[in-house]
């Protein structure tokens, strides 16, 4: 691999632009187009660039620098997902089922709701308050946790244990009525 005097890998200007664009939005085709590759061949260009050892090395180095700078890495994401998974609605409701003031919510709740809307409506002497809160999607959270490398919840077993379990479940199902 060609390296500069400082030890950095040299890329062509378009390869460098591709890396810049890909780090912003990891869509190979769009990054290739933004880097100046023809739209009609952008998929092929992106595929070729992402297999290029020099481009991969620069991408990996830049991702590592970004993770260090932002202090956001896979562990951070997994910890946040875990915090969202552990949210309990009782933490933000009072005994009557009313939503507590936001300043009384635990930090995890305050950081995890995706939208909040408050409407006050006056009808004669009656004031009605409508509160809408968009809760975090717990199933999506669990799915993301399950896809984490160390969890591997959605990967097929590579040994016969899964096949043995499937056979046992099939035998049990045959014995069930109906």
mmCIF file of C-alpha atoms in Angstrom:
data_model
loop_
_atom_site.group_PDB
_atom_site.id
_atom_site.type_symbol
_atom_site.label_atom_id
_atom_site.label_comp_id
_atom_site.label_asym_id
_atom_site.label_seq_id
_atom_site.Cartn_x
_atom_site.Cartn_y
_atom_site.Cartn_z
ATOM 1 C CA UNK A 1 0.000 0.000 0.000
ATOM 2 C CA UNK A 2 1.312 3.427 -0.861
ATOM 3 C CA UNK A 3 1.838 5.613 2.169
ATOM 4 C CA UNK A 4 2.795 9.230 2.561
ATOM 5 C CA UNK A 5 5.844 10.383 4.524
ATOM 6 C CA UNK A 6 3.604 10.660 7.592
ATOM 7 C CA UNK A 7 2.579 7.009 7.206
ATOM 8 C CA UNK A 8 -0.949 7.780 6.035
ATOM 9 C CA UNK A 9 -2.422 5.810 3.160
ATOM 10 C CA UNK A 10 -2.681 7.798 -0.079
ATOM 11 C CA UNK A 11 -6.005 7.864 -1.890
ATOM 12 C CA UNK A 12 -6.968 9.537 -5.108
ATOM 13 C CA UNK A 13 -9.083 12.682 -4.682
ATOM 14 C CA UNK A 14 -12.243 10.794 -5.711
ATOM 15 C CA UNK A 15 -11.466 7.902 -3.371
ATOM 16 C CA UNK A 16 -10.921 10.381 -0.554
ATOM 17 C CA UNK A 17 -14.209 12.135 -1.347
ATOM 18 C CA UNK A 18 -15.955 8.743 -1.413
ATOM 19 C CA UNK A 19 -14.623 8.025 2.093
ATOM 20 C CA UNK A 20 -15.834 11.446 3.300
ATOM 21 C CA UNK A 21 -19.306 10.882 1.866
ATOM 22 C CA UNK A 22 -19.541 7.264 3.031
ATOM 23 C CA UNK A 23 -18.734 8.282 6.603
ATOM 24 C CA UNK A 24 -21.621 10.757 6.554
ATOM 25 C CA UNK A 25 -24.161 8.330 5.073
ATOM 26 C CA UNK A 26 -23.015 4.725 4.562
ATOM 27 C CA UNK A 27 -24.810 4.283 1.244
ATOM 28 C CA UNK A 28 -22.172 3.224 -1.268
ATOM 29 C CA UNK A 29 -24.050 4.254 -4.393
ATOM 30 C CA UNK A 30 -24.902 7.721 -3.057
ATOM 31 C CA UNK A 31 -21.360 8.237 -1.754
ATOM 32 C CA UNK A 32 -19.949 7.271 -5.147
ATOM 33 C CA UNK A 33 -22.253 9.698 -6.958
ATOM 34 C CA UNK A 34 -21.342 12.493 -4.530
ATOM 35 C CA UNK A 35 -17.665 11.680 -5.099
ATOM 36 C CA UNK A 36 -18.066 12.214 -8.829
ATOM 37 C CA UNK A 37 -18.640 8.720 -10.177
ATOM 38 C CA UNK A 38 -21.301 8.333 -12.876
ATOM 39 C CA UNK A 39 -24.770 7.541 -11.535
ATOM 40 C CA UNK A 40 -25.168 4.616 -13.934
ATOM 41 C CA UNK A 41 -22.050 2.882 -12.653
ATOM 42 C CA UNK A 42 -22.139 4.122 -9.048
ATOM 43 C CA UNK A 43 -23.157 0.727 -7.602
ATOM 44 C CA UNK A 44 -20.208 -0.992 -9.269
ATOM 45 C CA UNK A 45 -17.839 1.830 -8.297
ATOM 46 C CA UNK A 46 -18.994 1.670 -4.669
ATOM 47 C CA UNK A 47 -18.585 -2.087 -4.565
ATOM 48 C CA UNK A 48 -15.091 -1.813 -6.041
ATOM 49 C CA UNK A 49 -14.133 0.992 -3.636
ATOM 50 C CA UNK A 50 -15.405 -0.864 -0.581
ATOM 51 C CA UNK A 51 -13.274 -3.890 -1.554
ATOM 52 C CA UNK A 52 -10.182 -1.726 -2.117
ATOM 53 C CA UNK A 53 -7.704 -2.350 0.723
ATOM 54 C CA UNK A 54 -6.506 1.251 0.842
ATOM 55 C CA UNK A 55 -10.063 2.637 0.958
ATOM 56 C CA UNK A 56 -11.046 0.084 3.658
ATOM 57 C CA UNK A 57 -7.993 1.005 5.724
ATOM 58 C CA UNK A 58 -8.761 4.724 5.557
ATOM 59 C CA UNK A 59 -12.447 4.075 6.364
ATOM 60 C CA UNK A 60 -11.473 1.957 9.374
ATOM 61 C CA UNK A 61 -8.974 4.566 10.604
ATOM 62 C CA UNK A 62 -11.461 7.417 10.197
ATOM 63 C CA UNK A 63 -14.223 5.441 11.959
ATOM 64 C CA UNK A 64 -11.867 4.695 14.856
ATOM 65 C CA UNK A 65 -10.910 8.372 15.134
ATOM 66 C CA UNK A 66 -14.576 9.401 15.064
ATOM 67 C CA UNK A 67 -15.473 6.845 17.747
ATOM 68 C CA UNK A 68 -12.631 8.117 19.935
ATOM 69 C CA UNK A 69 -13.549 11.767 19.336
ATOM 70 C CA UNK A 70 -17.286 11.331 19.950
ATOM 71 C CA UNK A 71 -16.933 8.582 22.535
ATOM 72 C CA UNK A 72 -19.696 6.729 20.679
ATOM 73 C CA UNK A 73 -18.864 3.132 19.919
ATOM 74 C CA UNK A 74 -20.640 -0.226 19.917
ATOM 75 C CA UNK A 75 -20.529 -0.415 23.730
ATOM 76 C CA UNK A 76 -22.156 3.003 24.058
ATOM 77 C CA UNK A 77 -24.923 2.038 21.633
ATOM 78 C CA UNK A 78 -25.543 -1.277 23.389
ATOM 79 C CA UNK A 79 -25.695 0.446 26.801
ATOM 80 C CA UNK A 80 -28.230 2.982 25.463
ATOM 81 C CA UNK A 81 -30.330 0.220 23.908
ATOM 82 C CA UNK A 82 -30.244 -1.648 27.210
ATOM 83 C CA UNK A 83 -31.395 1.482 29.057
ATOM 84 C CA UNK A 84 -34.309 1.882 26.627
ATOM 85 C CA UNK A 85 -35.226 -1.776 27.033
ATOM 86 C CA UNK A 86 -35.342 -1.343 30.812
ATOM 87 C CA UNK A 87 -37.708 1.659 30.756
ATOM 88 C CA UNK A 88 -40.773 1.075 32.938
ATOM 89 C CA UNK A 89 -43.829 3.257 32.380
ATOM 90 C CA UNK A 90 -44.542 3.311 36.123
ATOM 91 C CA UNK A 91 -41.522 5.633 36.433
ATOM 92 C CA UNK A 92 -43.364 8.463 34.659
ATOM 93 C CA UNK A 93 -46.953 7.921 35.836
ATOM 94 C CA UNK A 94 -48.447 8.854 39.184
ATOM 95 C CA UNK A 95 -50.786 6.569 41.150
ATOM 96 C CA UNK A 96 -53.822 7.887 39.243
ATOM 97 C CA UNK A 97 -52.211 7.091 35.855
ATOM 98 C CA UNK A 98 -51.451 10.701 35.010
ATOM 99 C CA UNK A 99 -48.159 11.618 33.385
ATOM 100 C CA UNK A 100 -45.798 13.168 35.927
ATOM 101 C CA UNK A 101 -44.108 16.486 35.102
ATOM 102 C CA UNK A 102 -41.155 15.878 32.796
ATOM 103 C CA UNK A 103 -38.688 17.256 35.371
ATOM 104 C CA UNK A 104 -39.648 14.281 37.604
ATOM 105 C CA UNK A 105 -38.906 11.677 34.917
ATOM 106 C CA UNK A 106 -35.768 9.564 35.178
ATOM 107 C CA UNK A 107 -33.037 10.664 32.784
ATOM 108 C CA UNK A 108 -33.371 7.509 30.661
ATOM 109 C CA UNK A 109 -37.000 8.402 29.902
ATOM 110 C CA UNK A 110 -36.197 12.028 29.116
ATOM 111 C CA UNK A 111 -33.531 10.931 26.650
ATOM 112 C CA UNK A 112 -35.582 8.194 25.020
ATOM 113 C CA UNK A 113 -38.971 9.576 24.018
ATOM 114 C CA UNK A 114 -39.109 10.431 20.342
ATOM 115 C CA UNK A 115 -41.847 13.084 20.487
ATOM 116 C CA UNK A 116 -44.039 14.936 22.962
ATOM 117 C CA UNK A 117 -47.065 17.056 22.147
ATOM 118 C CA UNK A 118 -49.202 19.090 24.570
ATOM 119 C CA UNK A 119 -52.520 20.682 23.665
ATOM 120 C CA UNK A 120 -54.761 22.731 25.942
ATOM 121 C CA UNK A 121 -58.348 23.241 24.839
ATOM 122 C CA UNK A 122 -60.851 25.529 26.544
ATOM 123 C CA UNK A 123 -64.542 24.718 26.101
ATOM 124 C CA UNK A 124 -66.613 27.094 28.201
ATOM 125 C CA UNK A 125 -65.443 26.649 31.770
ATOM 126 C CA UNK A 126 -63.750 23.313 31.085
ATOM 127 C CA UNK A 127 -60.030 23.157 30.314
ATOM 128 C CA UNK A 128 -58.926 19.925 28.645
ATOM 129 C CA UNK A 129 -55.262 19.012 28.370
ATOM 130 C CA UNK A 130 -54.219 16.418 25.814
ATOM 131 C CA UNK A 131 -50.745 14.966 26.139
ATOM 132 C CA UNK A 132 -49.227 12.777 23.459
ATOM 133 C CA UNK A 133 -45.941 11.042 24.051
ATOM 134 C CA UNK A 134 -44.276 8.791 21.497
ATOM 135 C CA UNK A 135 -42.645 5.983 23.420
ATOM 136 C CA UNK A 136 -39.490 4.227 22.295
ATOM 137 C CA UNK A 137 -40.160 1.193 20.097
ATOM 138 C CA UNK A 138 -39.318 -1.671 22.464
ATOM 139 C CA UNK A 139 -39.431 -4.364 19.774
ATOM 140 C CA UNK A 140 -37.036 -2.409 17.564
ATOM 141 C CA UNK A 141 -34.782 -1.897 20.580
ATOM 142 C CA UNK A 142 -34.714 -5.636 21.283
ATOM 143 C CA UNK A 143 -34.095 -6.360 17.611
ATOM 144 C CA UNK A 144 -31.090 -4.017 17.602
ATOM 145 C CA UNK A 145 -29.757 -5.591 20.798
ATOM 146 C CA UNK A 146 -30.263 -9.029 19.270
ATOM 147 C CA UNK A 147 -28.259 -8.074 16.197
ATOM 148 C CA UNK A 148 -25.311 -6.952 18.293
ATOM 149 C CA UNK A 149 -22.223 -9.004 17.573
ATOM 150 C CA UNK A 150 -21.873 -10.407 21.097
ATOM 151 C CA UNK A 151 -25.556 -11.333 21.407
ATOM 152 C CA UNK A 152 -26.080 -13.047 18.029
ATOM 153 C CA UNK A 153 -29.705 -13.751 18.877
ATOM 154 C CA UNK A 154 -30.774 -14.025 15.242
ATOM 155 C CA UNK A 155 -27.962 -16.165 13.886
ATOM 156 C CA UNK A 156 -28.717 -19.796 13.086
ATOM 157 C CA UNK A 157 -26.925 -22.355 15.194
ATOM 158 C CA UNK A 158 -24.086 -24.022 13.345
ATOM 159 C CA UNK A 159 -24.283 -27.292 15.254
ATOM 160 C CA UNK A 160 -26.976 -29.946 15.328
ATOM 161 C CA UNK A 161 -28.495 -28.573 18.554
ATOM 162 C CA UNK A 162 -30.955 -26.441 16.606
ATOM 163 C CA UNK A 163 -31.935 -29.399 14.421
ATOM 164 C CA UNK A 164 -32.401 -31.599 17.499
ATOM 165 C CA UNK A 165 -34.599 -28.927 19.098
ATOM 166 C CA UNK A 166 -36.688 -28.569 15.938
ATOM 167 C CA UNK A 167 -37.195 -32.340 15.771
ATOM 168 C CA UNK A 168 -38.234 -32.459 19.444
ATOM 169 C CA UNK A 169 -40.695 -29.592 18.961
ATOM 170 C CA UNK A 170 -42.123 -31.316 15.897
ATOM 171 C CA UNK A 171 -42.698 -34.518 17.895
ATOM 172 C CA UNK A 172 -44.436 -32.570 20.659
ATOM 173 C CA UNK A 173 -46.608 -30.750 18.129
ATOM 174 C CA UNK A 174 -47.728 -34.074 16.621
ATOM 175 C CA UNK A 175 -48.956 -35.231 20.048
ATOM 176 C CA UNK A 176 -51.029 -32.085 20.684
ATOM 177 C CA UNK A 177 -54.777 -32.306 19.997
ATOM 178 C CA UNK A 178 -56.198 -30.462 16.975
#
